[in-house]
């Protein structure tokens, strides 16, 4: 059995959990609070970051390494696409969400609304939150733009671009950083994602002392 | 013929150029100054970042997408490793250098020593540079630690972990951010990299108005 070290508000952990669920890879969960820098966890990953997935002597560190591993070793449920063009487009969007969305939206919201509020009990910086929310709106517009041309974010098929986007958006949504009004294509797409049995369990989890907005786990939001 | 849009001090562009040279993929170069946000370049990559590689209708955006594309489509010169364990370790180190080293060393040095000095003619923030240099020293220690157990960074074979590390280190070194004294294993390894005909051309390039330290392109440094 695989064992996944994750943190419930880590978008990269959510990406891996959603992908493993879609691929039918069963696994145990171990929750890490990254700021605790648990020695046994740092021994697994010197970078100290979730997610880490292991089984026997094989230790997979980093969400891209985990996902690429199962694309290479499992025949079922390919999620990157079947042509070089489709795979390039999926990986472009993985970089978009994992790097750009995370830097512009996810990381600042996690810093101000999760880490400061729930961990160090400090006062969030309103200007950082407002900038992250403006950035989030630009990202929802880009998602609208893609979905006006395609059934799914990466193209005609559901795949890793949708999984990564849903993971990152769900964390920003938990932290109250998304305003869905005016983004009907993105909202329709995200409602379809939320209804998937492979994604719903993620939406049921809560970080103690930090409840999400009321609309967070609703299909009609 | 492939065409690569790159920037000479972008570590992700250097990673791709070194990997393409090792794989023998010939390509033209188009230099982009990322801060200029050239419209024709933003049309290729809405994220506005180098590197982008294209040929015919195929546009590869993001260094990981480019490298994984050639691992999948070319039989020669595999650089990720031949077993799942080796590939996982290579990808762990790619995340280490592309995310952690870049955030802790490359990005702050590029911001203070390249962008402020050569582009906006502003005054660099000494405290940011000192912190980046302390972080760089920690990274050189980690490289020493790996090389005390292995011939190359990812294991017994030269591969993408070496390529990514050399790309990121060479940019930090250009910007005067590396102190090699006390890091003999890292220095010996980097000297071997510098002597490769696939890497040497990168070391000959200069950004106008921003010369590197004298030791930068020397094999004995």
Coordinates of C-alpha atoms in Angstrom, one line a residue:
Chain A
X1 CA 0.0 0.0 0.0
X2 CA 1.2 3.5 -0.9
X3 CA 1.5 6.1 1.9
X4 CA 1.0 9.8 1.1
X5 CA 2.3 12.5 3.4
X6 CA 0.1 15.5 2.7
X7 CA -1.3 18.6 4.2
X8 CA -5.0 19.3 3.6
X9 CA -4.6 22.9 2.4
X10 CA -1.5 22.1 0.2
X11 CA -2.6 22.5 -3.4
X12 CA 0.1 20.1 -4.6
X13 CA -1.1 17.4 -2.1
X14 CA -4.6 17.9 -3.4
X15 CA -3.4 17.6 -7.0
X16 CA -1.8 14.3 -6.2
X17 CA -4.8 13.0 -4.2
X18 CA -7.2 13.8 -7.0
X19 CA -4.9 12.2 -9.6
X20 CA -4.4 9.1 -7.5
X21 CA -8.2 8.8 -7.0
X22 CA -8.8 9.1 -10.7
X23 CA -6.2 6.5 -11.4
X24 CA -7.5 4.2 -8.7
X25 CA -4.2 4.1 -6.8
X26 CA -5.2 3.3 -3.2
X27 CA -3.1 4.9 -0.4
X28 CA -3.0 5.7 3.3
X29 CA -2.8 9.3 4.4
X30 CA -0.4 10.9 6.9
X31 CA -1.1 14.5 7.6
X32 CA 2.0 16.8 7.9
X33 CA 1.8 20.3 9.2
X34 CA 4.7 21.7 7.1
X35 CA 5.6 24.4 9.6
X36 CA 6.3 21.7 12.3
X37 CA 9.3 20.4 10.3
X38 CA 8.9 16.9 11.7
X39 CA 12.3 15.2 11.7
X40 CA 11.0 11.9 10.3
X41 CA 9.4 13.8 7.4
X42 CA 12.4 15.9 6.7
X43 CA 14.4 12.7 6.4
X44 CA 12.0 11.6 3.6
X45 CA 12.2 15.0 1.9
X46 CA 15.0 17.4 2.8
X47 CA 13.0 20.2 1.2
X48 CA 10.4 19.6 3.9
X49 CA 7.5 20.0 1.6
X50 CA 4.3 17.9 0.9
X51 CA 3.4 15.8 -1.0
X52 CA 5.6 12.7 -0.6
X53 CA 4.4 9.3 -1.6
X54 CA 6.2 6.1 -0.7
X55 CA 5.9 2.3 -0.9
X56 CA 8.7 -0.1 0.1
X57 CA 12.0 1.6 -0.8
X58 CA 10.5 3.9 -3.5
X59 CA 10.1 7.5 -2.3
X60 CA 8.4 9.9 -4.7
X61 CA 9.0 13.6 -3.7
X62 CA 7.2 16.5 -5.4
X63 CA 3.8 16.4 -7.1
X64 CA 5.2 16.4 -10.7
X65 CA 7.5 13.4 -9.9
X66 CA 4.5 11.5 -8.4
X67 CA 2.2 12.2 -11.3
X68 CA 4.8 11.4 -14.0
X69 CA 5.7 8.2 -12.2
X70 CA 2.1 6.8 -12.5
X71 CA 1.8 8.1 -16.1
X72 CA 4.9 6.0 -16.9
X73 CA 4.2 2.9 -14.9
X74 CA 0.4 2.4 -15.0
X75 CA -1.3 1.7 -18.3
X76 CA -4.8 2.7 -17.1
X77 CA -6.2 6.2 -17.1
X78 CA -3.6 8.3 -18.9
X79 CA -4.0 11.9 -17.8
X80 CA -1.4 13.9 -19.8
X81 CA -2.9 13.4 -23.2
X82 CA -2.2 11.0 -26.1
X83 CA -0.3 13.2 -28.6
X84 CA 2.9 15.3 -28.2
X85 CA 0.7 18.4 -28.8
X86 CA -1.8 17.4 -26.1
X87 CA 0.9 16.5 -23.6
X88 CA 2.7 19.8 -24.3
X89 CA -0.5 21.7 -23.7
X90 CA -1.2 19.8 -20.5
X91 CA 2.3 20.4 -19.2
X92 CA 2.1 24.1 -20.1
X93 CA -1.1 24.4 -18.0
X94 CA 0.5 22.4 -15.1
X95 CA 3.3 25.0 -15.1
X96 CA 0.6 27.8 -15.2
X97 CA -1.2 26.6 -12.2
X98 CA 1.7 25.1 -10.2
X99 CA 3.9 28.1 -10.6
X100 CA 2.0 31.2 -11.7
X101 CA -1.4 30.6 -9.9
X102 CA 0.4 29.4 -6.8
X103 CA 2.8 32.3 -6.7
X104 CA 0.1 34.9 -7.4
X105 CA -2.8 33.5 -5.5
X106 CA -2.3 30.4 -3.5
X107 CA 0.9 31.2 -1.6
X108 CA -0.1 34.7 -0.5
X109 CA -3.5 33.5 0.6
X110 CA -2.0 30.6 2.5
X111 CA 0.5 32.9 4.1
X112 CA -2.0 35.6 5.2
X113 CA -5.2 33.7 5.8
X114 CA -4.0 30.3 6.9
X115 CA -0.5 30.6 8.4
X116 CA -0.9 34.0 10.1
X117 CA -4.5 33.3 11.3
X118 CA -4.4 29.6 12.3
X119 CA -0.8 29.0 13.1
X120 CA 1.0 32.1 14.5
X121 CA -2.2 34.0 15.4
X122 CA -1.0 37.2 13.7
X123 CA -2.8 39.9 11.7
X124 CA -3.1 39.3 8.0
X125 CA -1.9 42.0 5.6
X126 CA -5.0 43.3 3.8
X127 CA -3.0 44.7 0.8
X128 CA -1.5 41.2 0.1
X129 CA -4.9 39.6 0.2
X130 CA -6.5 42.2 -2.1
X131 CA -3.7 41.8 -4.6
X132 CA -4.1 38.0 -4.5
X133 CA -7.9 38.4 -5.1
X134 CA -7.2 40.6 -8.1
X135 CA -4.8 38.0 -9.4
X136 CA -7.4 35.3 -8.8
X137 CA -9.9 37.2 -10.9
X138 CA -7.4 37.4 -13.8
X139 CA -6.9 33.6 -13.5
X140 CA -10.7 32.9 -13.5
X141 CA -10.9 35.1 -16.7
X142 CA -8.2 33.0 -18.3
X143 CA -10.0 29.8 -17.3
X144 CA -13.2 31.3 -18.9
X145 CA -11.2 32.0 -22.0
X146 CA -9.9 28.4 -22.3
X147 CA -13.4 26.9 -21.6
X148 CA -15.0 29.0 -24.3
X149 CA -12.9 27.0 -26.8
X150 CA -12.6 23.6 -25.2
X151 CA -14.7 21.1 -23.2
X152 CA -11.9 20.7 -20.6
X153 CA -8.9 22.9 -19.7
X154 CA -6.3 20.9 -21.6
X155 CA -8.6 20.2 -24.6
X156 CA -11.3 17.7 -25.4
X157 CA -10.6 15.3 -22.6
X158 CA -10.6 15.6 -18.8
X159 CA -7.0 15.4 -17.6
X160 CA -4.2 16.6 -15.4
X161 CA -4.7 20.3 -16.3
X162 CA -8.2 20.0 -14.8
X163 CA -6.9 18.2 -11.8
X164 CA -4.2 20.7 -11.1
X165 CA -6.5 23.7 -11.6
X166 CA -9.2 22.2 -9.4
X167 CA -6.6 21.5 -6.7
X168 CA -5.3 25.1 -6.7
X169 CA -8.7 26.7 -7.0
X170 CA -10.2 24.7 -4.2
X171 CA -7.5 25.9 -1.8
X172 CA -8.0 29.5 -2.8
X173 CA -11.8 29.0 -2.5
X174 CA -11.4 27.5 1.0
X175 CA -9.5 30.7 1.9
X176 CA -12.3 32.9 0.6
X177 CA -10.1 34.2 -2.3
X178 CA -12.4 33.5 -5.3
X179 CA -15.3 35.6 -6.5
X180 CA -17.2 33.4 -8.9
X181 CA -19.8 36.0 -10.1
X182 CA -19.0 36.9 -13.7
X183 CA -17.2 33.7 -14.4
X184 CA -19.9 31.3 -15.7
X185 CA -17.7 29.0 -17.8
X186 CA -15.3 28.5 -14.9
X187 CA -18.1 28.0 -12.5
X188 CA -19.9 25.4 -14.7
X189 CA -16.6 23.6 -15.1
X190 CA -15.8 23.7 -11.4
X191 CA -19.3 22.5 -10.5
X192 CA -18.8 19.4 -12.7
X193 CA -15.4 18.8 -11.0
X194 CA -17.0 19.2 -7.5
X195 CA -19.6 16.5 -8.3
X196 CA -16.9 13.8 -9.1
X197 CA -16.7 11.1 -6.4
X198 CA -12.9 11.3 -6.8
X199 CA -12.8 15.0 -5.8
X200 CA -15.7 15.3 -3.3
X201 CA -13.8 13.8 -0.3
X202 CA -11.3 16.6 -0.5
X203 CA -14.0 19.2 0.0
X204 CA -15.2 17.5 3.2
X205 CA -12.0 18.2 5.1
X206 CA -11.5 21.1 7.5
X207 CA -8.5 22.7 9.1
X208 CA -9.3 23.2 12.8
X209 CA -10.0 26.9 13.6
X210 CA -10.2 27.9 10.0
X211 CA -13.6 27.2 8.5
X212 CA -14.2 27.7 4.7
X213 CA -16.9 30.0 3.3
X214 CA -20.4 28.5 3.2
X215 CA -20.4 28.0 -0.6
X216 CA -17.2 26.1 -0.5
X217 CA -18.4 22.5 -0.8
X218 CA -21.8 23.3 -2.5
X219 CA -22.4 22.2 -6.1
X220 CA -24.6 25.2 -6.6
X221 CA -22.4 28.2 -5.6
Chain B
X1 CA 14.5 23.4 -37.3
X2 CA 13.5 24.1 -33.7
X3 CA 13.5 27.7 -32.5
X4 CA 14.1 28.5 -28.8
X5 CA 13.0 31.8 -27.2
X6 CA 15.3 32.2 -24.3
X7 CA 17.0 34.8 -22.1
X8 CA 20.7 34.4 -21.4
X9 CA 20.4 34.8 -17.6
X10 CA 17.3 32.7 -17.3
X11 CA 18.3 29.5 -15.5
X12 CA 15.3 27.6 -17.1
X13 CA 16.5 28.6 -20.5
X14 CA 20.0 27.4 -19.7
X15 CA 18.7 24.1 -18.5
X16 CA 16.9 23.6 -21.8
X17 CA 19.9 24.7 -23.9
X18 CA 22.2 22.4 -22.1
X19 CA 19.8 19.5 -22.3
X20 CA 19.2 20.1 -26.1
X21 CA 22.9 20.2 -26.7
X22 CA 23.5 16.9 -24.9
X23 CA 20.6 15.3 -26.8
X24 CA 21.9 16.8 -30.1
X25 CA 18.7 18.7 -30.9
X26 CA 19.8 21.6 -33.1
X27 CA 17.9 24.9 -32.8
X28 CA 17.9 28.6 -33.6
X29 CA 17.9 31.1 -30.7
X30 CA 15.8 34.1 -30.3
X31 CA 16.7 36.2 -27.2
X32 CA 13.8 37.6 -25.2
X33 CA 14.2 40.3 -22.6
X34 CA 11.3 39.1 -20.3
X35 CA 10.6 42.6 -18.9
X36 CA 9.8 43.9 -22.4
X37 CA 6.7 41.7 -22.6
X38 CA 7.0 41.6 -26.4
X39 CA 3.5 41.0 -27.9
X40 CA 4.6 38.3 -30.3
X41 CA 6.2 36.4 -27.4
X42 CA 3.2 36.7 -25.1
X43 CA 1.1 35.3 -27.9
X44 CA 3.3 32.2 -27.8
X45 CA 3.3 32.0 -24.0
X46 CA 0.6 34.0 -22.1
X47 CA 2.7 33.6 -18.9
X48 CA 5.4 35.7 -20.7
X49 CA 8.2 33.5 -19.5
X50 CA 11.2 31.9 -21.2
X51 CA 11.9 29.2 -22.4
X52 CA 9.6 28.5 -25.3
X53 CA 10.6 26.0 -28.0
X54 CA 8.7 25.6 -31.2
X55 CA 8.7 23.9 -34.6
X56 CA 5.8 23.9 -37.1
X57 CA 2.6 24.0 -35.0
X58 CA 4.1 22.5 -31.9
X59 CA 4.8 25.0 -29.1
X60 CA 6.5 23.7 -26.0
X61 CA 6.2 26.1 -23.1
X62 CA 8.0 25.6 -19.8
X63 CA 11.4 23.9 -19.2
X64 CA 9.9 20.7 -17.8
X65 CA 7.4 20.4 -20.7
X66 CA 10.3 20.8 -23.1
X67 CA 12.6 18.3 -21.4
X68 CA 9.9 15.7 -20.9
X69 CA 8.9 16.0 -24.6
X70 CA 12.3 15.0 -25.8
X71 CA 12.6 12.2 -23.2
X72 CA 9.3 10.8 -24.6
X73 CA 10.0 11.3 -28.3
X74 CA 13.7 10.7 -28.8
X75 CA 15.3 7.4 -28.2
X76 CA 18.8 8.7 -27.8
X77 CA 20.5 10.1 -24.7
X78 CA 17.8 9.5 -22.0
X79 CA 18.6 11.9 -19.1
X80 CA 16.0 11.1 -16.5
X81 CA 17.3 7.6 -15.5
X82 CA 16.4 4.1 -16.5
X83 CA 14.5 2.8 -13.4
X84 CA 11.5 4.2 -11.6
X85 CA 13.8 4.9 -8.6
X86 CA 16.4 6.8 -10.7
X87 CA 13.7 8.8 -12.4
X88 CA 12.0 9.7 -9.1
X89 CA 15.4 10.9 -7.7
X90 CA 16.1 12.9 -10.8
X91 CA 12.7 14.6 -10.6
X92 CA 13.1 15.2 -6.9
X93 CA 16.3 17.1 -7.7
X94 CA 14.7 19.0 -10.6
X95 CA 12.1 20.2 -8.1
X96 CA 14.9 21.1 -5.7
X97 CA 16.8 23.3 -8.1
X98 CA 13.9 24.6 -10.2
X99 CA 11.8 25.6 -7.2
X100 CA 13.9 25.8 -4.0
X101 CA 17.2 27.0 -5.4
X102 CA 15.5 29.4 -7.7
X103 CA 13.3 30.9 -5.0
X104 CA 16.0 31.1 -2.4
X105 CA 19.0 32.1 -4.6
X106 CA 18.4 32.7 -8.3
X107 CA 15.3 34.9 -8.2
X108 CA 16.5 37.2 -5.5
X109 CA 19.9 37.6 -7.2
X110 CA 18.3 38.2 -10.6
X111 CA 16.0 40.8 -9.0
X112 CA 18.7 42.7 -7.1
X113 CA 21.8 42.3 -9.2
X114 CA 20.4 41.9 -12.8
X115 CA 17.0 43.6 -12.9
X116 CA 17.7 46.5 -10.6
X117 CA 21.2 47.2 -11.8
X118 CA 21.0 46.6 -15.5
X119 CA 17.4 47.3 -16.3
X120 CA 15.8 49.9 -14.0
X121 CA 19.2 51.3 -12.8
X122 CA 18.1 51.2 -9.2
X123 CA 20.0 50.4 -6.0
X124 CA 20.1 46.7 -5.0
X125 CA 18.9 45.7 -1.5
X126 CA 22.0 44.4 0.4
X127 CA 20.0 42.4 2.9
X128 CA 18.3 40.4 0.1
X129 CA 21.6 39.7 -1.5
X130 CA 23.2 38.6 1.8
X131 CA 20.3 36.3 2.5
X132 CA 20.6 34.8 -1.0
X133 CA 24.3 34.2 -0.5
X134 CA 23.7 32.4 2.8
X135 CA 21.1 30.3 1.0
X136 CA 23.5 29.6 -1.8
X137 CA 26.1 28.3 0.7
X138 CA 23.5 25.9 2.2
X139 CA 22.8 24.7 -1.3
X140 CA 26.5 24.1 -2.1
X141 CA 26.7 22.1 1.1
X142 CA 23.8 20.0 0.0
X143 CA 25.5 19.4 -3.3
X144 CA 28.8 18.4 -1.5
X145 CA 26.7 16.0 0.6
X146 CA 25.2 14.3 -2.5
X147 CA 28.6 14.1 -4.3
X148 CA 30.2 12.4 -1.3
X149 CA 27.9 9.5 -2.0
X150 CA 27.5 9.6 -5.8
X151 CA 29.5 10.3 -9.0
X152 CA 26.8 12.6 -10.3
X153 CA 24.0 14.5 -8.6
X154 CA 21.2 12.1 -9.5
X155 CA 23.3 8.9 -9.0
X156 CA 25.9 7.0 -11.0
X157 CA 25.1 8.6 -14.4
X158 CA 25.3 12.2 -15.6
X159 CA 21.7 13.4 -16.2
X160 CA 19.1 16.0 -15.9
X161 CA 19.8 16.7 -12.2
X162 CA 23.3 17.8 -13.2
X163 CA 22.0 19.8 -16.1
X164 CA 19.4 21.7 -14.0
X165 CA 21.9 22.2 -11.1
X166 CA 24.6 23.6 -13.5
X167 CA 22.1 25.9 -15.2
X168 CA 20.9 27.4 -11.9
X169 CA 24.4 27.6 -10.3
X170 CA 25.9 29.2 -13.4
X171 CA 23.4 32.1 -13.3
X172 CA 24.0 32.6 -9.5
X173 CA 27.8 32.4 -10.3
X174 CA 27.4 35.0 -13.1
X175 CA 25.8 37.3 -10.5
X176 CA 28.6 36.8 -8.0
X177 CA 26.4 34.9 -5.6
X178 CA 28.5 31.8 -5.1
X179 CA 31.5 31.4 -2.8
X180 CA 33.2 28.1 -3.8
X181 CA 35.8 27.9 -1.1
X182 CA 35.0 25.1 1.3
X183 CA 33.0 23.3 -1.3
X184 CA 35.5 21.0 -3.0
X185 CA 33.1 18.2 -4.1
X186 CA 30.8 20.8 -5.7
X187 CA 33.7 22.6 -7.2
X188 CA 35.2 19.5 -8.8
X189 CA 31.8 18.5 -10.1
X190 CA 31.2 22.0 -11.6
X191 CA 34.6 22.1 -13.1
X192 CA 33.9 18.9 -15.0
X193 CA 30.6 20.4 -16.2
X194 CA 32.3 23.6 -17.3
X195 CA 34.7 21.6 -19.5
X196 CA 31.9 19.9 -21.5
X197 CA 31.6 21.2 -25.1
X198 CA 27.8 21.1 -24.6
X199 CA 28.0 23.6 -21.7
X200 CA 30.9 25.9 -22.6
X201 CA 29.0 28.1 -25.1
X202 CA 26.7 29.2 -22.4
X203 CA 29.6 30.5 -20.3
X204 CA 30.8 32.7 -23.2
X205 CA 27.7 34.9 -23.3
X206 CA 27.4 38.3 -21.6
X207 CA 24.6 40.6 -20.7
X208 CA 25.5 44.1 -21.8
X209 CA 26.4 46.3 -18.8
X210 CA 26.6 43.4 -16.4
X211 CA 29.9 41.6 -16.5
X212 CA 30.4 38.4 -14.5
X213 CA 33.2 37.9 -11.9
X214 CA 36.6 37.0 -13.4
X215 CA 36.4 33.3 -12.3
X216 CA 33.1 32.8 -13.9
X217 CA 34.1 31.0 -17.1
X218 CA 37.4 29.5 -15.8
X219 CA 37.9 25.8 -15.4
X220 CA 40.2 26.5 -12.4
X221 CA 38.2 28.7 -10.1

